[in-house]
């Protein structure tokens, strides 16, 4: 392959990747295509240590709310913001019926 062919193949691959949309925080289409190191802390544990049952909770940039729901916090005391339109729609379908306030931000 010459440089021009390499660039054409790279561009074609990029166009194919661009078609992969995601909703929420499901990045499974990237499985075995990326790597990361384990973090030295546990975000869920940190939040759980501070979050009290009567607290109002705001999840900014919630994605699809998957992590938020694992906190098992009172839905009526929970609000979320999201800017990515497919995730806003997902939140309206899954979180709003539970009583969680959903707001789109720009």
Tab-separated table of N, CA and C in Angstrom:
chain	number	residue	atom	x	y	z
A	1	UNK	N	0.836	-1.188	0.000
A	1	UNK	CA	0.000	0.000	0.000
A	1	UNK	C	0.877	1.246	0.000
A	2	UNK	N	0.481	2.197	-0.785
A	2	UNK	CA	1.210	3.458	-0.768
A	2	UNK	C	0.512	4.443	0.173
A	3	UNK	N	1.109	5.584	0.337
A	3	UNK	CA	0.582	6.590	1.273
A	3	UNK	C	-0.853	6.985	0.927
A	4	UNK	N	-1.135	7.149	-0.350
A	4	UNK	CA	-2.485	7.545	-0.770
A	4	UNK	C	-3.512	6.468	-0.417
A	5	UNK	N	-3.142	5.214	-0.604
A	5	UNK	CA	-4.037	4.110	-0.249
A	5	UNK	C	-4.228	4.032	1.263
A	6	UNK	N	-3.128	4.257	2.001
A	6	UNK	CA	-3.220	4.261	3.466
A	6	UNK	C	-4.188	5.338	3.947
A	7	UNK	N	-4.080	6.519	3.367
A	7	UNK	CA	-4.966	7.620	3.760
A	7	UNK	C	-6.413	7.325	3.385
A	8	UNK	N	-6.623	6.721	2.228
A	8	UNK	CA	-7.985	6.370	1.808
A	8	UNK	C	-8.580	5.328	2.753
A	9	UNK	N	-7.780	4.329	3.133
A	9	UNK	CA	-8.255	3.296	4.065
A	9	UNK	C	-8.544	3.902	5.435
A	10	UNK	N	-7.671	4.791	5.885
A	10	UNK	CA	-7.870	5.459	7.170
A	10	UNK	C	-9.150	6.292	7.149
A	11	UNK	N	-9.370	7.012	6.058
A	11	UNK	CA	-10.572	7.838	5.932
A	11	UNK	C	-11.829	6.969	5.916
A	12	UNK	N	-11.781	5.844	5.209
A	12	UNK	CA	-12.928	4.935	5.157
A	12	UNK	C	-13.229	4.369	6.544
A	13	UNK	N	-12.185	3.993	7.263
A	13	UNK	CA	-12.350	3.484	8.629
A	13	UNK	C	-12.956	4.558	9.527
A	14	UNK	N	-12.482	5.776	9.393
A	14	UNK	CA	-12.997	6.890	10.185
A	14	UNK	C	-14.486	7.109	9.896
A	15	UNK	N	-14.878	7.048	8.627
A	15	UNK	CA	-16.292	7.214	8.266
A	15	UNK	C	-17.149	6.112	8.886
A	16	UNK	N	-16.644	4.885	8.879
A	16	UNK	CA	-17.373	3.773	9.497
A	16	UNK	C	-17.515	3.982	10.999
A	17	UNK	N	-16.453	4.425	11.645
A	17	UNK	CA	-16.487	4.667	13.092
A	17	UNK	C	-17.473	5.770	13.439
A	18	UNK	N	-17.550	6.760	12.586
A	18	UNK	CA	-18.442	7.895	12.819
A	18	UNK	C	-19.905	7.455	12.864
A	19	UNK	N	-20.221	6.354	12.226
A	19	UNK	CA	-21.591	5.855	12.192
A	19	UNK	C	-22.003	5.185	13.499
A	20	UNK	N	-21.029	4.828	14.334
A	20	UNK	CA	-21.334	4.188	15.617
A	20	UNK	C	-21.839	5.235	16.595
A	21	UNK	N	-23.113	5.202	16.867
A	21	UNK	CA	-23.674	6.113	17.859
A	21	UNK	C	-23.813	5.363	19.168
A	22	UNK	N	-23.910	6.080	20.226
A	22	UNK	CA	-24.079	5.439	21.522
A	22	UNK	C	-25.170	6.149	22.286
A	23	UNK	N	-25.738	5.423	23.221
A	23	UNK	CA	-26.726	5.984	24.134
A	23	UNK	C	-26.278	5.644	25.531
A	24	UNK	N	-26.495	6.581	26.428
A	24	UNK	CA	-26.069	6.349	27.802
A	24	UNK	C	-24.563	6.226	27.867
A	25	UNK	N	-24.109	5.335	28.707
A	25	UNK	CA	-22.671	5.112	28.856
A	25	UNK	C	-22.309	3.720	28.368
A	26	UNK	N	-22.984	3.250	27.335
A	26	UNK	CA	-22.681	1.946	26.750
A	26	UNK	C	-21.654	2.128	25.640
A	27	UNK	N	-20.416	1.829	25.963
A	27	UNK	CA	-19.337	1.932	24.993
A	27	UNK	C	-18.848	0.546	24.583
A	28	UNK	N	-19.743	-0.432	24.613
A	28	UNK	CA	-19.346	-1.814	24.347
A	28	UNK	C	-18.768	-1.999	22.942
A	29	UNK	N	-19.120	-1.122	22.010
A	29	UNK	CA	-18.549	-1.260	20.671
A	29	UNK	C	-17.041	-1.005	20.674
A	30	UNK	N	-16.515	-0.475	21.773
A	30	UNK	CA	-15.075	-0.254	21.892
A	30	UNK	C	-14.355	-1.401	22.595
A	31	UNK	N	-15.098	-2.429	23.004
A	31	UNK	CA	-14.474	-3.558	23.701
A	31	UNK	C	-13.279	-4.086	22.921
A	32	UNK	N	-12.219	-4.357	23.654
A	32	UNK	CA	-10.962	-4.902	23.116
A	32	UNK	C	-10.276	-3.955	22.142
A	33	UNK	N	-10.683	-2.686	22.148
A	33	UNK	CA	-10.075	-1.709	21.245
A	33	UNK	C	-9.449	-0.549	22.004
A	34	UNK	N	-9.477	-0.611	23.305
A	34	UNK	CA	-8.881	0.438	24.113
A	34	UNK	C	-8.422	-0.169	25.423
A	35	UNK	N	-7.601	0.563	26.133
A	35	UNK	CA	-7.132	0.078	27.425
A	35	UNK	C	-7.084	1.234	28.418
A	36	UNK	N	-7.161	0.878	29.667
A	36	UNK	CA	-7.085	1.876	30.720
A	36	UNK	C	-6.530	1.222	31.979
A	37	UNK	N	-6.061	2.070	32.859
A	37	UNK	CA	-5.547	1.582	34.135
A	37	UNK	C	-6.642	1.676	35.184
A	38	UNK	N	-6.595	0.772	36.128
A	38	UNK	CA	-7.548	0.802	37.236
A	38	UNK	C	-7.299	2.057	38.070
A	39	UNK	N	-8.349	2.748	38.435
A	39	UNK	CA	-8.212	3.951	39.254
A	39	UNK	C	-7.924	3.562	40.701
A	40	UNK	N	-7.169	4.389	41.409
A	40	UNK	CA	-6.839	4.066	42.800
A	40	UNK	C	-7.954	4.427	43.783
A	41	UNK	N	-9.118	4.814	43.293
A	41	UNK	CA	-10.232	5.170	44.153
A	41	UNK	C	-11.525	4.658	43.538
A	42	UNK	N	-12.567	4.618	44.349
A	42	UNK	CA	-13.871	4.098	43.927
A	42	UNK	C	-14.891	5.228	44.037
A	43	UNK	N	-15.276	5.791	42.894
A	43	UNK	CA	-16.172	6.942	42.874
A	43	UNK	C	-17.495	6.642	43.566
A	44	UNK	N	-18.065	5.476	43.291
A	44	UNK	CA	-19.348	5.125	43.897
A	44	UNK	C	-19.238	5.090	45.416
A	45	UNK	N	-18.165	4.551	45.930
A	45	UNK	CA	-17.957	4.492	47.378
A	45	UNK	C	-17.817	5.896	47.964
A	46	UNK	N	-17.111	6.765	47.266
A	46	UNK	CA	-16.945	8.144	47.740
A	46	UNK	C	-18.303	8.841	47.808
A	47	UNK	N	-19.101	8.716	46.748
A	47	UNK	CA	-20.430	9.343	46.733
A	47	UNK	C	-21.294	8.759	47.841
A	48	UNK	N	-21.281	7.442	47.974
A	48	UNK	CA	-22.111	6.774	48.985
A	48	UNK	C	-21.752	7.221	50.398
A	49	UNK	N	-20.487	7.524	50.642
A	49	UNK	CA	-20.066	7.976	51.971
A	49	UNK	C	-20.627	9.348	52.326
A	50	UNK	N	-20.910	10.166	51.329
A	50	UNK	CA	-21.404	11.520	51.579
A	50	UNK	C	-22.906	11.672	51.368
A	51	UNK	N	-23.499	10.860	50.522
A	51	UNK	CA	-24.905	11.011	50.151
A	51	UNK	C	-25.823	10.494	51.253
A	52	UNK	N	-26.642	11.389	51.765
A	52	UNK	CA	-27.600	11.042	52.823
A	52	UNK	C	-28.994	10.910	52.215
A	53	UNK	N	-29.871	10.117	52.811
A	53	UNK	CA	-31.204	9.875	52.247
A	53	UNK	C	-32.017	11.142	51.969
A	54	UNK	N	-31.847	12.182	52.764
A	54	UNK	CA	-32.640	13.401	52.572
A	54	UNK	C	-31.975	14.408	51.630
A	55	UNK	N	-30.774	14.115	51.132
A	55	UNK	CA	-30.064	15.031	50.238
A	55	UNK	C	-30.732	15.111	48.873
A	56	UNK	N	-30.648	16.299	48.274
A	56	UNK	CA	-31.017	16.450	46.871
A	56	UNK	C	-29.770	16.115	46.054
A	57	UNK	N	-29.963	15.350	45.001
A	57	UNK	CA	-28.841	14.877	44.192
A	57	UNK	C	-28.971	15.394	42.767
A	58	UNK	N	-27.900	15.989	42.256
A	58	UNK	CA	-27.846	16.462	40.876
A	58	UNK	C	-26.728	15.717	40.163
A	59	UNK	N	-27.072	15.019	39.100
A	59	UNK	CA	-26.083	14.318	38.278
A	59	UNK	C	-25.951	15.087	36.970
A	60	UNK	N	-24.840	15.783	36.821
A	60	UNK	CA	-24.608	16.609	35.634
A	60	UNK	C	-23.895	15.784	34.569
A	61	UNK	N	-24.454	15.755	33.366
A	61	UNK	CA	-23.882	14.939	32.305
A	61	UNK	C	-24.094	13.468	32.595
A	62	UNK	N	-25.312	13.121	32.897
A	62	UNK	CA	-25.644	11.787	33.399
A	62	UNK	C	-25.499	10.665	32.382
A	63	UNK	N	-25.388	11.008	31.099
A	63	UNK	CA	-25.394	9.933	30.091
A	63	UNK	C	-26.796	9.369	30.029
A	64	UNK	N	-26.931	8.095	30.285
A	64	UNK	CA	-28.255	7.478	30.319
A	64	UNK	C	-28.740	7.238	31.728
A	65	UNK	N	-27.965	7.688	32.721
A	65	UNK	CA	-28.352	7.526	34.115
A	65	UNK	C	-28.024	6.167	34.707
A	66	UNK	N	-27.268	5.350	33.977
A	66	UNK	CA	-26.970	4.000	34.454
A	66	UNK	C	-26.259	4.018	35.809
A	67	UNK	N	-25.209	4.830	35.929
A	67	UNK	CA	-24.492	4.902	37.202
A	67	UNK	C	-25.384	5.499	38.282
A	68	UNK	N	-26.067	6.558	37.948
A	68	UNK	CA	-26.959	7.225	38.895
A	68	UNK	C	-27.906	6.233	39.556
A	69	UNK	N	-28.502	5.368	38.773
A	69	UNK	CA	-29.474	4.414	39.313
A	69	UNK	C	-28.840	3.412	40.270
A	70	UNK	N	-27.538	3.173	40.142
A	70	UNK	CA	-26.876	2.242	41.071
A	70	UNK	C	-26.740	2.837	42.464
A	71	UNK	N	-26.933	4.155	42.589
A	71	UNK	CA	-26.829	4.800	43.902
A	71	UNK	C	-28.077	4.574	44.748
A	72	UNK	N	-29.166	4.147	44.114
A	72	UNK	CA	-30.425	3.858	44.815
A	72	UNK	C	-30.905	5.024	45.675
A	73	UNK	N	-30.757	6.237	45.151
A	73	UNK	CA	-31.203	7.425	45.872
A	73	UNK	C	-32.664	7.703	45.520
A	74	UNK	N	-33.350	8.392	46.418
A	74	UNK	CA	-34.750	8.753	46.192
A	74	UNK	C	-34.901	9.468	44.849
A	75	UNK	N	-35.762	8.953	44.010
A	75	UNK	CA	-35.948	9.533	42.684
A	75	UNK	C	-36.519	10.941	42.741
A	76	UNK	N	-37.402	11.196	43.682
A	76	UNK	CA	-38.006	12.534	43.762
A	76	UNK	C	-37.015	13.577	44.264
A	77	UNK	N	-35.905	13.140	44.829
A	77	UNK	CA	-34.860	14.062	45.281
A	77	UNK	C	-33.699	14.129	44.292
A	78	UNK	N	-33.899	13.566	43.112
A	78	UNK	CA	-32.821	13.460	42.126
A	78	UNK	C	-33.170	14.225	40.858
A	79	UNK	N	-32.183	14.947	40.337
A	79	UNK	CA	-32.308	15.662	39.063
A	79	UNK	C	-31.073	15.353	38.228
A	80	UNK	N	-31.254	15.390	36.910
A	80	UNK	CA	-30.122	15.147	36.017
A	80	UNK	C	-30.095	16.191	34.916
A	81	UNK	N	-28.890	16.447	34.406
A	81	UNK	CA	-28.725	17.259	33.205
A	81	UNK	C	-27.980	16.426	32.175
A	82	UNK	N	-28.249	16.716	30.917
A	82	UNK	CA	-27.566	16.025	29.818
A	82	UNK	C	-27.632	16.919	28.589
A	83	UNK	N	-26.573	16.926	27.789
A	83	UNK	CA	-26.550	17.761	26.589
A	83	UNK	C	-26.639	16.962	25.296
A	84	UNK	N	-26.200	15.717	25.304
A	84	UNK	CA	-26.190	14.895	24.089
A	84	UNK	C	-27.616	14.422	23.812
A	85	UNK	N	-28.195	14.880	22.693
A	85	UNK	CA	-29.617	14.666	22.418
A	85	UNK	C	-30.072	13.208	22.520
A	86	UNK	N	-29.351	12.231	21.958
A	86	UNK	CA	-29.809	10.842	22.134
A	86	UNK	C	-29.913	10.440	23.608
A	87	UNK	N	-29.007	10.952	24.447
A	87	UNK	CA	-29.072	10.648	25.875
A	87	UNK	C	-30.199	11.403	26.568
A	88	UNK	N	-30.479	12.620	26.112
A	88	UNK	CA	-31.611	13.372	26.675
A	88	UNK	C	-32.892	12.576	26.456
A	89	UNK	N	-33.071	12.087	25.236
A	89	UNK	CA	-34.268	11.297	24.922
A	89	UNK	C	-34.305	10.009	25.744
A	90	UNK	N	-33.162	9.360	25.891
A	90	UNK	CA	-33.087	8.142	26.702
A	90	UNK	C	-33.479	8.437	28.147
A	91	UNK	N	-32.976	9.542	28.693
A	91	UNK	CA	-33.314	9.925	30.074
A	91	UNK	C	-34.802	10.215	30.227
A	92	UNK	N	-35.379	10.871	29.228
A	92	UNK	CA	-36.818	11.152	29.280
A	92	UNK	C	-37.625	9.860	29.287
A	93	UNK	N	-37.129	8.843	28.591
A	93	UNK	CA	-37.836	7.561	28.519
A	93	UNK	C	-37.623	6.700	29.760
A	94	UNK	N	-36.432	6.769	30.353
A	94	UNK	CA	-36.121	5.845	31.452
A	94	UNK	C	-36.116	6.481	32.833
A	95	UNK	N	-35.648	7.716	32.942
A	95	UNK	CA	-35.528	8.349	34.259
A	95	UNK	C	-36.759	9.164	34.640
A	96	UNK	N	-37.280	9.935	33.700
A	96	UNK	CA	-38.439	10.788	34.003
A	96	UNK	C	-39.629	9.997	34.539
A	97	UNK	N	-39.963	8.830	33.970
A	97	UNK	CA	-41.097	8.066	34.514
A	97	UNK	C	-40.891	7.610	35.962
A	98	UNK	N	-39.637	7.588	36.404
A	98	UNK	CA	-39.346	7.210	37.791
A	98	UNK	C	-39.527	8.383	38.754
A	99	UNK	N	-39.723	9.591	38.200
A	99	UNK	CA	-39.858	10.777	39.033
A	99	UNK	C	-38.587	11.601	39.105
A	100	UNK	N	-37.578	11.226	38.330
A	100	UNK	CA	-36.319	11.970	38.284
A	100	UNK	C	-36.481	13.125	37.299
A	101	UNK	N	-36.142	14.330	37.752
A	101	UNK	CA	-36.250	15.505	36.884
A	101	UNK	C	-35.120	15.481	35.862
A	102	UNK	N	-35.464	15.622	34.587
A	102	UNK	CA	-34.497	15.583	33.488
A	102	UNK	C	-34.485	16.939	32.801
A	103	UNK	N	-33.299	17.526	32.676
A	103	UNK	CA	-33.166	18.814	31.991
A	103	UNK	C	-32.091	18.725	30.922
A	104	UNK	N	-32.421	19.214	29.732
A	104	UNK	CA	-31.415	19.293	28.679
A	104	UNK	C	-30.620	20.576	28.863
A	105	UNK	N	-29.314	20.479	28.717
A	105	UNK	CA	-28.441	21.650	28.770
A	105	UNK	C	-27.721	21.761	27.436
A	106	UNK	N	-27.220	22.949	27.157
A	106	UNK	CA	-26.555	23.184	25.874
A	106	UNK	C	-25.141	23.637	26.075
